[in-house]
Amino acid sequence: MARIGLTAERLTQAGAELADEVGFDQVTVSALARQFDVKVASLYSHLKNSQDLRTKIALLALEELADRCAAALAGRAGKDALTAFANVYREYAREHPGRYAAAQLKLDHETAIASAGVRHAQMTRAILRGYDLTEPDQTHAVRLLGSVFHGYVSLETAGGFSHSAPDSQESWSRVLDALDALLRNWPAT
């Protein structure tokens, strides 16, 4: 019988909070059971296994991030949209490091196409329409932006920029300026 108050949603939320505290790689059904002071077996009516829990956290993170991005993009275009979108990723990674890591989890094809990851790609493409990019350049630019945002945020949250001047915020602003300039002057294929 399921323990009163435990649901897949509540366990996913608790798992996401745990990921932010201890790191996404440390989140398991056993760790979650310890947090709720229940036996591991009592969670299996809500979760298949640790991979299922990790997938649910990833889906939650993608949804949260997509919702934040959509709100930030409302009414914006061009560099303003690019900057707002990038800043959401950076802020989310800082506020929720475990969830941000979860959002990078490789999902199976069916799960991925049903996830909010699709919204992320659509929003990125919407930003790029302001730069008049067509295919295949638009796909190349989507990959470039994702790589730059994720790379910068990953290095920054790991402390990679904390030991030298200038301040990381100054570099971030310069990176976004450079991306905007590159997108405005995208090389012809």
Tab-separated table of N, CA, C and O in Angstrom, residues 24-87:
chain	number	residue	atom	x	y	z
A	24	PHE	N	23.031	16.183	-8.859
A	24	PHE	CA	22.125	15.289	-9.573
A	24	PHE	C	22.637	13.857	-9.584
A	24	PHE	O	21.856	12.915	-9.464
A	25	ASP	N	23.933	13.671	-9.679
A	25	ASP	CA	24.506	12.322	-9.721
A	25	ASP	C	24.290	11.547	-8.429
A	25	ASP	O	24.381	10.321	-8.416
A	26	GLN	N	24.002	12.238	-7.349
A	26	GLN	CA	23.817	11.592	-6.052
A	26	GLN	C	22.362	11.226	-5.761
A	26	GLN	O	22.060	10.644	-4.724
A	27	VAL	N	21.463	11.581	-6.659
A	27	VAL	CA	20.037	11.338	-6.426
A	27	VAL	C	19.681	9.909	-6.829
A	27	VAL	O	19.872	9.508	-7.972
A	28	THR	N	19.184	9.158	-5.855
A	28	THR	CA	18.736	7.777	-6.074
A	28	THR	C	17.442	7.567	-5.308
A	28	THR	O	17.075	8.377	-4.440
A	29	VAL	N	16.779	6.492	-5.603
A	29	VAL	CA	15.578	6.150	-4.849
A	29	VAL	C	15.951	5.921	-3.385
A	29	VAL	O	15.221	6.339	-2.475
A	30	SER	N	17.091	5.308	-3.138
A	30	SER	CA	17.540	5.077	-1.751
A	30	SER	C	17.744	6.391	-1.009
A	30	SER	O	17.328	6.531	0.146
A	31	ALA	N	18.386	7.357	-1.658
A	31	ALA	CA	18.608	8.659	-1.024
A	31	ALA	C	17.285	9.355	-0.733
A	31	ALA	O	17.114	9.976	0.315
A	32	LEU	N	16.346	9.225	-1.644
A	32	LEU	CA	15.031	9.823	-1.455
A	32	LEU	C	14.275	9.139	-0.314
A	32	LEU	O	13.629	9.804	0.498
A	33	ALA	N	14.387	7.832	-0.235
A	33	ALA	CA	13.743	7.091	0.850
A	33	ALA	C	14.297	7.547	2.206
A	33	ALA	O	13.532	7.728	3.160
A	34	ARG	N	15.609	7.747	2.286
A	34	ARG	CA	16.214	8.243	3.531
A	34	ARG	C	15.657	9.613	3.888
A	34	ARG	O	15.390	9.898	5.054
A	35	GLN	N	15.461	10.456	2.883
A	35	GLN	CA	14.952	11.797	3.122
A	35	GLN	C	13.535	11.758	3.706
A	35	GLN	O	13.191	12.559	4.561
A	36	PHE	N	12.720	10.815	3.241
A	36	PHE	CA	11.346	10.686	3.732
A	36	PHE	C	11.237	9.730	4.919
A	36	PHE	O	10.145	9.523	5.440
A	37	ASP	N	12.369	9.125	5.294
A	37	ASP	CA	12.410	8.180	6.398
A	37	ASP	C	11.413	7.035	6.173
A	37	ASP	O	10.595	6.700	7.036
A	38	VAL	N	11.502	6.484	4.969
A	38	VAL	CA	10.667	5.334	4.601
A	38	VAL	C	11.569	4.269	3.981
A	38	VAL	O	12.707	4.529	3.617
A	39	LYS	N	11.036	3.083	3.850
A	39	LYS	CA	11.775	2.003	3.193
A	39	LYS	C	11.755	2.243	1.677
A	39	LYS	O	10.769	2.758	1.133
A	40	VAL	N	12.828	1.870	1.031
A	40	VAL	CA	12.950	2.037	-0.415
A	40	VAL	C	11.761	1.399	-1.128
A	40	VAL	O	11.182	1.984	-2.054
A	41	ALA	N	11.371	0.239	-0.686
A	41	ALA	CA	10.269	-0.488	-1.329
A	41	ALA	C	8.982	0.329	-1.368
A	41	ALA	O	8.179	0.186	-2.297
A	42	SER	N	8.779	1.205	-0.375
A	42	SER	CA	7.541	1.985	-0.349
A	42	SER	C	7.482	3.033	-1.458
A	42	SER	O	6.411	3.557	-1.765
A	43	LEU	N	8.625	3.320	-2.081
A	43	LEU	CA	8.634	4.303	-3.162
A	43	LEU	C	8.384	3.666	-4.529
A	43	LEU	O	8.063	4.366	-5.486
A	44	TYR	N	8.503	2.355	-4.598
A	44	TYR	CA	8.369	1.691	-5.897
A	44	TYR	C	6.947	1.657	-6.434
A	44	TYR	O	6.739	1.304	-7.586
A	45	SER	N	5.977	2.041	-5.655
A	45	SER	CA	4.631	2.166	-6.211
A	45	SER	C	4.490	3.480	-6.986
A	45	SER	O	3.529	3.664	-7.735
A	46	HIS	N	5.484	4.393	-6.825
A	46	HIS	CA	5.466	5.687	-7.499
A	46	HIS	C	6.586	5.835	-8.525
A	46	HIS	O	6.466	6.628	-9.455
A	47	LEU	N	7.661	5.096	-8.299
A	47	LEU	CA	8.846	5.185	-9.160
A	47	LEU	C	9.300	3.785	-9.544
A	47	LEU	O	9.295	2.885	-8.709
A	48	LYS	N	9.730	3.617	-10.787
A	48	LYS	CA	10.204	2.306	-11.223
A	48	LYS	C	11.580	1.983	-10.636
A	48	LYS	O	11.840	0.870	-10.202
A	49	ASN	N	12.466	3.007	-10.658
A	49	ASN	CA	13.850	2.826	-10.203
A	49	ASN	C	14.511	4.204	-10.182
A	49	ASN	O	13.859	5.218	-10.455
A	50	SER	N	15.799	4.225	-9.902
A	50	SER	CA	16.507	5.508	-9.838
A	50	SER	C	16.541	6.203	-11.189
A	50	SER	O	16.470	7.435	-11.264
A	51	GLN	N	16.634	5.445	-12.270
A	51	GLN	CA	16.637	6.065	-13.594
A	51	GLN	C	15.295	6.745	-13.880
A	51	GLN	O	15.260	7.827	-14.453
A	52	ASP	N	14.219	6.129	-13.467
A	52	ASP	CA	12.900	6.739	-13.621
A	52	ASP	C	12.831	8.049	-12.837
A	52	ASP	O	12.325	9.058	-13.345
A	53	LEU	N	13.342	8.044	-11.617
A	53	LEU	CA	13.382	9.254	-10.799
A	53	LEU	C	14.211	10.333	-11.496
A	53	LEU	O	13.784	11.492	-11.601
A	54	ARG	N	15.374	9.964	-12.001
A	54	ARG	CA	16.259	10.924	-12.668
A	54	ARG	C	15.574	11.500	-13.920
A	54	ARG	O	15.676	12.695	-14.194
A	55	THR	N	14.862	10.659	-14.652
A	55	THR	CA	14.150	11.128	-15.841
A	55	THR	C	13.051	12.100	-15.453
A	55	THR	O	12.875	13.148	-16.089
A	56	LYS	N	12.307	11.789	-14.399
A	56	LYS	CA	11.238	12.683	-13.942
A	56	LYS	C	11.811	14.040	-13.497
A	56	LYS	O	11.212	15.088	-13.768
A	57	ILE	N	12.960	14.026	-12.848
A	57	ILE	CA	13.602	15.281	-12.441
A	57	ILE	C	14.043	16.059	-13.682
A	57	ILE	O	13.873	17.278	-13.754
A	58	ALA	N	14.584	15.368	-14.653
A	58	ALA	CA	14.998	16.023	-15.899
A	58	ALA	C	13.811	16.682	-16.589
A	58	ALA	O	13.898	17.834	-17.052
A	59	LEU	N	12.693	15.973	-16.647
A	59	LEU	CA	11.496	16.526	-17.284
A	59	LEU	C	10.975	17.738	-16.526
A	59	LEU	O	10.553	18.731	-17.133
A	60	LEU	N	11.008	17.671	-15.196
A	60	LEU	CA	10.609	18.810	-14.376
A	60	LEU	C	11.512	20.009	-14.661
A	60	LEU	O	11.036	21.130	-14.859
A	61	ALA	N	12.814	19.781	-14.689
A	61	ALA	CA	13.771	20.865	-14.923
A	61	ALA	C	13.560	21.487	-16.307
A	61	ALA	O	13.569	22.718	-16.449
A	62	LEU	N	13.369	20.660	-17.318
A	62	LEU	CA	13.131	21.184	-18.667
A	62	LEU	C	11.859	22.033	-18.703
A	62	LEU	O	11.820	23.088	-19.352
A	63	GLU	N	10.836	21.586	-18.006
A	63	GLU	CA	9.569	22.327	-17.957
A	63	GLU	C	9.749	23.662	-17.231
A	63	GLU	O	9.291	24.706	-17.718
A	64	GLU	N	10.392	23.635	-16.073
A	64	GLU	CA	10.624	24.874	-15.324
A	64	GLU	C	11.428	25.864	-16.151
A	64	GLU	O	11.104	27.056	-16.214
A	65	LEU	N	12.472	25.376	-16.772
A	65	LEU	CA	13.350	26.230	-17.574
A	65	LEU	C	12.603	26.791	-18.787
A	65	LEU	O	12.725	27.979	-19.105
A	66	ALA	N	11.807	25.973	-19.450
A	66	ALA	CA	11.028	26.445	-20.600
A	66	ALA	C	10.022	27.510	-20.177
A	66	ALA	O	9.846	28.519	-20.886
A	67	ASP	N	9.372	27.310	-19.040
A	67	ASP	CA	8.411	28.304	-18.555
A	67	ASP	C	9.100	29.637	-18.271
A	67	ASP	O	8.579	30.708	-18.616
A	68	ARG	N	10.264	29.580	-17.651
A	68	ARG	CA	11.010	30.810	-17.357
A	68	ARG	C	11.455	31.501	-18.644
A	68	ARG	O	11.392	32.724	-18.751
A	69	CYS	N	11.936	30.715	-19.592
A	69	CYS	CA	12.378	31.288	-20.871
A	69	CYS	C	11.216	31.952	-21.594
A	69	CYS	O	11.356	33.060	-22.114
A	70	ALA	N	10.080	31.277	-21.642
A	70	ALA	CA	8.911	31.830	-22.329
A	70	ALA	C	8.498	33.161	-21.704
A	70	ALA	O	8.206	34.127	-22.428
A	71	ALA	N	8.497	33.221	-20.394
A	71	ALA	CA	8.137	34.467	-19.712
A	71	ALA	C	9.146	35.568	-20.015
A	71	ALA	O	8.779	36.726	-20.252
A	72	ALA	N	10.430	35.223	-20.053
A	72	ALA	CA	11.477	36.213	-20.313
A	72	ALA	C	11.443	36.710	-21.755
A	72	ALA	O	11.821	37.852	-22.029
A	73	LEU	N	11.024	35.863	-22.676
A	73	LEU	CA	11.022	36.231	-24.102
A	73	LEU	C	9.805	37.048	-24.517
A	73	LEU	O	9.840	37.689	-25.574
A	74	ALA	N	8.766	37.043	-23.735
A	74	ALA	CA	7.525	37.717	-24.117
A	74	ALA	C	7.796	39.174	-24.486
A	74	ALA	O	8.339	39.944	-23.699
A	75	GLY	N	7.442	39.528	-25.737
A	75	GLY	CA	7.577	40.897	-26.210
A	75	GLY	C	8.982	41.316	-26.591
A	75	GLY	O	9.218	42.491	-26.862
A	76	ARG	N	9.908	40.387	-26.638
A	76	ARG	CA	11.296	40.737	-26.959
A	76	ARG	C	11.689	40.184	-28.315
A	76	ARG	O	11.160	39.179	-28.765
A	77	ALA	N	12.679	40.837	-28.918
A	77	ALA	CA	13.203	40.372	-30.208
A	77	ALA	C	14.681	40.743	-30.299
A	77	ALA	O	15.191	41.540	-29.504
A	78	GLY	N	15.356	40.145	-31.265
A	78	GLY	CA	16.753	40.486	-31.530
A	78	GLY	C	17.652	40.226	-30.339
A	78	GLY	O	17.495	39.245	-29.606
A	79	LYS	N	18.596	41.148	-30.147
A	79	LYS	CA	19.567	40.989	-29.068
A	79	LYS	C	18.896	40.955	-27.702
A	79	LYS	O	19.335	40.235	-26.801
A	80	ASP	N	17.834	41.718	-27.535
A	80	ASP	CA	17.114	41.735	-26.267
A	80	ASP	C	16.582	40.340	-25.938
A	80	ASP	O	16.676	39.876	-24.801
A	81	ALA	N	16.037	39.654	-26.933
A	81	ALA	CA	15.528	38.291	-26.737
A	81	ALA	C	16.684	37.321	-26.477
A	81	ALA	O	16.601	36.480	-25.579
A	82	LEU	N	17.736	37.447	-27.246
A	82	LEU	CA	18.906	36.590	-27.069
A	82	LEU	C	19.460	36.722	-25.652
A	82	LEU	O	19.721	35.723	-24.971
A	83	THR	N	19.598	37.936	-25.185
A	83	THR	CA	20.144	38.193	-23.843
A	83	THR	C	19.204	37.663	-22.762
A	83	THR	O	19.653	37.028	-21.799
A	84	ALA	N	17.916	37.902	-22.909
A	84	ALA	CA	16.945	37.420	-21.913
A	84	ALA	C	16.978	35.900	-21.825
A	84	ALA	O	16.996	35.324	-20.728
A	85	PHE	N	16.995	35.248	-22.970
A	85	PHE	CA	17.031	33.786	-23.036
A	85	PHE	C	18.298	33.252	-22.369
A	85	PHE	O	18.237	32.353	-21.519
A	86	ALA	N	19.431	33.807	-22.727
A	86	ALA	CA	20.715	33.369	-22.162
A	86	ALA	C	20.754	33.588	-20.650
A	86	ALA	O	21.237	32.730	-19.899
A	87	ASN	N	20.257	34.725	-20.215
A	87	ASN	CA	20.277	35.028	-18.785
A	87	ASN	C	19.410	34.074	-17.983
A	87	ASN	O	19.745	33.727	-16.845
